[in-house]
XYZ file of C-alpha atoms in Angstrom:
329
model
C 0.000 0.000 0.000
C 1.472 3.346 -1.033
C 1.825 6.354 1.251
C -0.436 9.321 0.505
C 1.443 12.298 -0.878
C 0.308 15.522 -2.498
C 0.489 15.057 -6.266
C 1.115 18.079 -8.459
C -1.332 17.809 -11.323
C -1.106 19.588 -14.660
C -3.767 20.086 -17.333
C -2.990 20.070 -21.051
C -5.659 22.053 -22.848
C -8.090 24.759 -21.766
C -11.396 23.849 -23.424
C -14.771 22.849 -22.004
C -13.751 19.474 -20.574
C -10.615 20.983 -19.000
C -12.791 23.557 -17.246
C -15.131 20.858 -15.943
C -12.165 18.805 -14.772
C -10.690 21.760 -12.911
C -14.046 22.319 -11.221
C -14.170 18.712 -10.002
C -10.487 18.252 -9.143
C -10.787 20.168 -5.856
C -12.721 17.231 -4.435
C -9.508 15.183 -4.260
C -7.655 15.463 -0.971
C -4.248 14.436 -2.294
C -3.823 16.429 -5.500
C -3.476 20.048 -6.469
C -3.653 21.567 -9.935
C -0.326 23.337 -10.169
C 0.000 24.066 -13.890
C -1.915 24.382 -17.127
C -0.470 24.281 -20.638
C -1.756 25.655 -23.906
C 0.561 26.532 -26.811
C -1.463 29.754 -27.009
C -0.161 31.343 -23.816
C -3.045 33.799 -23.504
C -5.510 30.907 -23.281
C -3.433 29.242 -20.567
C -3.245 32.483 -18.605
C -6.999 33.057 -18.809
C -7.630 29.484 -17.607
C -5.089 29.884 -14.792
C -6.756 33.069 -13.602
C -10.203 31.482 -13.663
C -9.165 28.378 -11.732
C -6.413 29.869 -9.563
C -3.634 27.855 -11.193
C -0.295 29.511 -10.520
C 1.718 28.190 -13.486
C -0.216 28.972 -16.675
C 2.095 28.708 -19.631
C 2.707 28.010 -23.286
C 6.228 26.781 -22.495
C 6.326 22.978 -22.304
C 9.496 22.774 -20.182
C 8.105 25.211 -17.635
C 4.918 23.144 -17.499
C 6.831 19.883 -16.880
C 8.802 21.389 -14.014
C 5.589 22.107 -12.098
C 3.897 18.689 -12.268
C 4.087 15.011 -11.310
C 1.191 13.921 -13.529
C -1.024 15.389 -16.224
C -4.570 15.269 -17.531
C -4.741 15.671 -21.312
C -7.795 17.563 -22.508
C -6.488 18.852 -25.821
C -8.200 18.155 -29.173
C -7.970 14.441 -29.969
C -5.579 14.875 -32.883
C -2.894 16.099 -30.452
C -3.292 13.375 -27.799
C -0.546 11.060 -29.066
C 1.965 13.907 -29.314
C 1.345 15.042 -25.739
C 1.358 11.481 -24.373
C 4.789 10.883 -25.935
C 6.134 14.145 -24.512
C 4.817 13.360 -21.041
C 6.267 9.842 -21.126
C 9.618 11.328 -22.137
C 9.284 13.716 -19.203
C 8.542 10.887 -16.753
C 5.009 12.062 -15.925
C 1.945 9.897 -15.311
C -0.917 10.447 -17.749
C -4.707 10.520 -17.650
C -5.823 11.164 -21.239
C -9.307 12.181 -22.279
C -11.193 9.837 -24.608
C -10.679 8.796 -27.303
C -7.068 8.416 -26.275
C -5.831 7.875 -29.835
C -7.378 6.939 -33.160
C -4.966 4.228 -34.300
C -4.337 0.755 -32.869
C -0.600 0.678 -33.641
C -0.159 4.051 -31.974
C -2.039 2.895 -28.866
C 0.123 -0.233 -28.607
C 3.317 1.808 -29.024
C 2.298 4.346 -26.369
C 1.427 1.697 -23.792
C 4.706 -0.092 -24.467
C 6.638 3.145 -23.989
C 4.754 3.966 -20.782
C 5.184 0.474 -19.331
C 8.909 0.537 -20.093
C 9.289 3.640 -17.922
C 6.747 2.558 -15.258
C 4.454 5.402 -16.269
C 0.738 5.149 -15.474
C -1.219 5.735 -18.708
C -5.001 5.649 -18.420
C -7.813 6.577 -20.787
C -10.271 8.941 -19.126
C -13.686 7.479 -19.911
C -15.596 8.976 -16.999
C -18.428 6.434 -17.189
C -16.023 3.635 -16.275
C -15.261 5.127 -12.869
C -18.614 6.408 -11.651
C -20.274 4.502 -8.777
C -23.400 3.495 -10.697
C -21.566 1.956 -13.633
C -19.072 0.087 -11.460
C -22.013 -1.227 -9.411
C -23.717 -2.345 -12.639
C -20.638 -4.301 -13.701
C -20.355 -5.789 -10.216
C -23.994 -6.918 -10.424
C -23.415 -8.549 -13.825
C -20.307 -10.371 -12.638
C -21.871 -11.640 -9.424
C -25.396 -12.488 -10.593
C -26.840 -14.774 -13.250
C -30.474 -13.806 -12.815
C -30.788 -12.428 -16.365
C -29.052 -15.518 -17.743
C -26.434 -15.318 -20.451
C -25.961 -11.837 -21.845
C -26.467 -11.879 -25.625
C -26.787 -8.207 -26.596
C -25.816 -4.715 -25.447
C -27.379 -1.581 -26.921
C -26.069 1.839 -25.874
C -27.121 5.234 -27.208
C -25.527 8.648 -26.590
C -26.748 11.625 -28.607
C -26.842 15.382 -28.208
C -27.592 18.283 -30.523
C -24.474 20.347 -31.205
C -24.173 23.759 -32.810
C -23.873 23.130 -36.580
C -21.163 25.815 -36.681
C -19.125 24.297 -33.852
C -15.858 22.380 -34.128
C -17.502 18.984 -33.661
C -19.504 19.276 -36.889
C -16.894 21.035 -39.012
C -13.541 19.384 -38.300
C -12.865 16.218 -40.281
C -9.702 15.430 -38.297
C -11.405 14.821 -34.957
C -15.019 15.915 -35.317
C -18.233 13.983 -35.800
C -20.441 11.955 -33.516
C -18.394 8.749 -33.542
C -15.158 10.351 -32.381
C -16.910 12.745 -30.009
C -19.280 10.275 -28.315
C -18.704 6.761 -29.677
C -16.107 5.776 -27.090
C -18.740 5.610 -24.354
C -20.979 3.054 -26.030
C -18.083 1.081 -27.476
C -16.490 0.845 -24.050
C -19.706 -0.444 -22.494
C -20.151 -3.031 -25.252
C -16.639 -4.467 -25.070
C -16.574 -4.276 -21.271
C -19.688 -6.431 -21.040
C -19.380 -8.602 -24.158
C -15.591 -8.769 -24.457
C -12.881 -7.378 -26.722
C -12.876 -10.336 -29.104
C -15.605 -9.275 -31.511
C -15.423 -10.954 -34.929
C -16.941 -8.318 -37.192
C -17.779 -4.648 -37.131
C -20.039 -2.575 -39.359
C -20.975 1.108 -39.464
C -24.075 2.865 -40.713
C -23.419 6.606 -41.037
C -25.532 9.695 -41.624
C -23.528 12.801 -42.562
C -23.975 16.540 -42.944
C -23.186 18.432 -46.144
C -19.511 18.590 -45.168
C -19.324 14.803 -44.960
C -19.024 14.701 -41.160
C -21.099 12.106 -39.360
C -24.036 13.467 -37.397
C -25.409 10.021 -36.469
C -23.596 6.697 -36.537
C -24.712 3.176 -35.710
C -21.974 0.677 -34.985
C -22.752 -3.052 -35.078
C -20.528 -5.607 -33.334
C -20.911 -9.336 -33.862
C -19.324 -12.059 -31.785
C -18.960 -15.659 -32.914
C -19.742 -17.145 -29.518
C -23.518 -17.660 -29.221
C -24.014 -14.904 -31.810
C -23.653 -12.123 -29.238
C -24.181 -8.638 -30.635
C -23.592 -5.026 -29.732
C -25.212 -1.858 -31.057
C -23.737 1.571 -30.351
C -25.541 4.730 -31.462
C -23.823 8.125 -31.386
C -25.297 11.390 -32.578
C -24.504 15.106 -32.719
C -27.233 16.083 -35.153
C -29.870 13.432 -34.420
C -31.464 13.063 -30.982
C -32.575 9.781 -29.417
C -33.178 8.213 -25.997
C -29.879 7.921 -24.134
C -30.362 4.582 -22.457
C -28.524 1.275 -22.408
C -30.224 -2.123 -22.568
C -28.406 -5.319 -21.640
C -30.330 -8.347 -22.903
C -30.031 -11.814 -21.395
C -31.646 -15.209 -21.831
C -33.650 -14.831 -18.588
C -34.147 -11.089 -18.304
C -32.660 -7.731 -19.112
C -31.222 -4.575 -17.569
C -32.331 -1.044 -18.429
C -29.909 1.747 -17.579
C -31.940 4.923 -17.711
C -30.811 8.018 -19.601
C -28.237 9.346 -19.368
C -26.751 5.868 -19.025
C -23.172 7.185 -19.330
C -23.723 9.052 -16.044
C -25.170 5.958 -14.428
C -27.313 6.763 -11.397
C -30.165 4.276 -11.869
C -30.656 0.859 -13.410
C -33.449 -1.691 -13.328
C -33.298 -5.455 -13.682
C -36.445 -6.708 -15.407
C -37.896 -10.135 -16.191
C -40.648 -11.783 -18.208
C -42.782 -11.492 -15.068
C -43.331 -7.741 -14.973
C -44.095 -7.928 -11.253
C -40.438 -8.738 -10.695
C -38.255 -5.654 -10.981
C -35.099 -4.812 -9.092
C -34.240 -1.127 -8.831
C -30.796 0.251 -8.000
C -29.878 3.899 -7.401
C -26.442 5.454 -6.942
C -25.249 9.023 -6.355
C -23.398 11.011 -8.951
C -21.557 14.111 -7.768
C -20.558 17.082 -9.888
C -19.425 16.388 -13.440
C -18.248 12.912 -12.425
C -14.660 13.629 -13.391
C -13.502 13.444 -9.782
C -14.072 9.671 -9.841
C -11.580 9.079 -12.645
C -9.188 11.560 -11.058
C -9.222 9.765 -7.700
C -8.668 6.434 -9.419
C -5.727 7.908 -11.333
C -4.182 9.272 -8.132
C -4.711 5.953 -6.351
C -2.960 4.128 -9.193
C -0.004 6.494 -8.987
C 0.301 5.852 -5.250
C -0.147 2.081 -5.517
C -3.490 2.075 -3.711
C -5.505 0.754 -6.662
C -4.687 -2.203 -8.871
C -8.037 -2.832 -10.573
C -8.086 -1.709 -14.199
C -11.385 0.047 -14.837
C -10.293 0.705 -18.412
C -7.676 -1.890 -19.298
C -4.798 -1.465 -21.708
C -6.410 -4.032 -23.995
C -9.728 -2.167 -23.955
C -8.056 1.126 -24.878
C -6.222 -0.578 -27.735
C -9.469 -2.119 -29.032
C -11.216 1.259 -28.772
C -8.420 2.810 -30.841
C -8.794 -0.025 -33.346
C -12.539 0.647 -33.673
C -11.897 4.347 -34.263
C -9.229 3.513 -36.829
C -11.614 1.270 -38.756
C -14.300 3.944 -38.679
C -11.938 6.637 -39.955
C -10.684 4.387 -42.750
C -14.237 3.852 -43.963
C -14.966 7.573 -43.737
C -11.796 8.387 -45.691
C -12.843 5.947 -48.417
C -16.300 7.482 -48.521
C -14.919 11.010 -48.880
C -12.445 9.903 -51.496
C -15.291 8.503 -53.573
C -17.385 11.654 -53.211
C -14.920 14.534 -53.342
């Protein structure tokens, strides 16, 4: 068991998620945000003033000197670059999802981190919140819904058509923005060893996906997964886990799991579970990250293999989108 020490935490990036993270990070008793980095120094300084962060800089070396670990909240296309730089600097890393968009790159980064005993974790906040961990615990320790054969997870929201998410082909679109959540849930429950994957995509006039359905098929007992992600199409944000004896409904928003119900053929039988969810939920992943650094936590909420498979899924999606655009433009 490690000894609790105050960990100096840095933030890479100053956008919306970085602001939410800074708002939640105060809830940790053994970490302090000591630095923020943005290559545009004025953005770093504005963020530092807002969140009372003393070292707000566009100088990478100055940033490294002030931290023991970092949370990466930059645009996705820069994640790999910053992860490499932090590994080289000997700093532990919590990287916002999707961590990277290429399987080979994910494998290489984990190998580099492991070689230097660096903690590298993908920040999928759903994985660490009390309700979702309780759901997984229920699935592992109960067989009342029988064998799980299908997982359906939907996450949609309506974004500004003029915003980055619906105008940037490099890291915009609903699949890259939201798909990690549903894909994580599917592979966490059904396994990483899917045998086939298929995408059905609806796009805006710029060719960026506004609604994507992802289908996973497993050879064993024909298990299936369906992930729906949308930035321009709205749907019910629930997750349904289907078994041979019953099913589980995780009410919207399932990715901020506070409530799930176990249901059966006999509608009189229904088990209801409720769990608290504090703030933006980012403090849960932060505390896990800090516990890993200090040797207090050994359970992998998001495993290395899962992050690599998630990168592989994103890579396959982007390849298909590139082929589509090539054929149209």
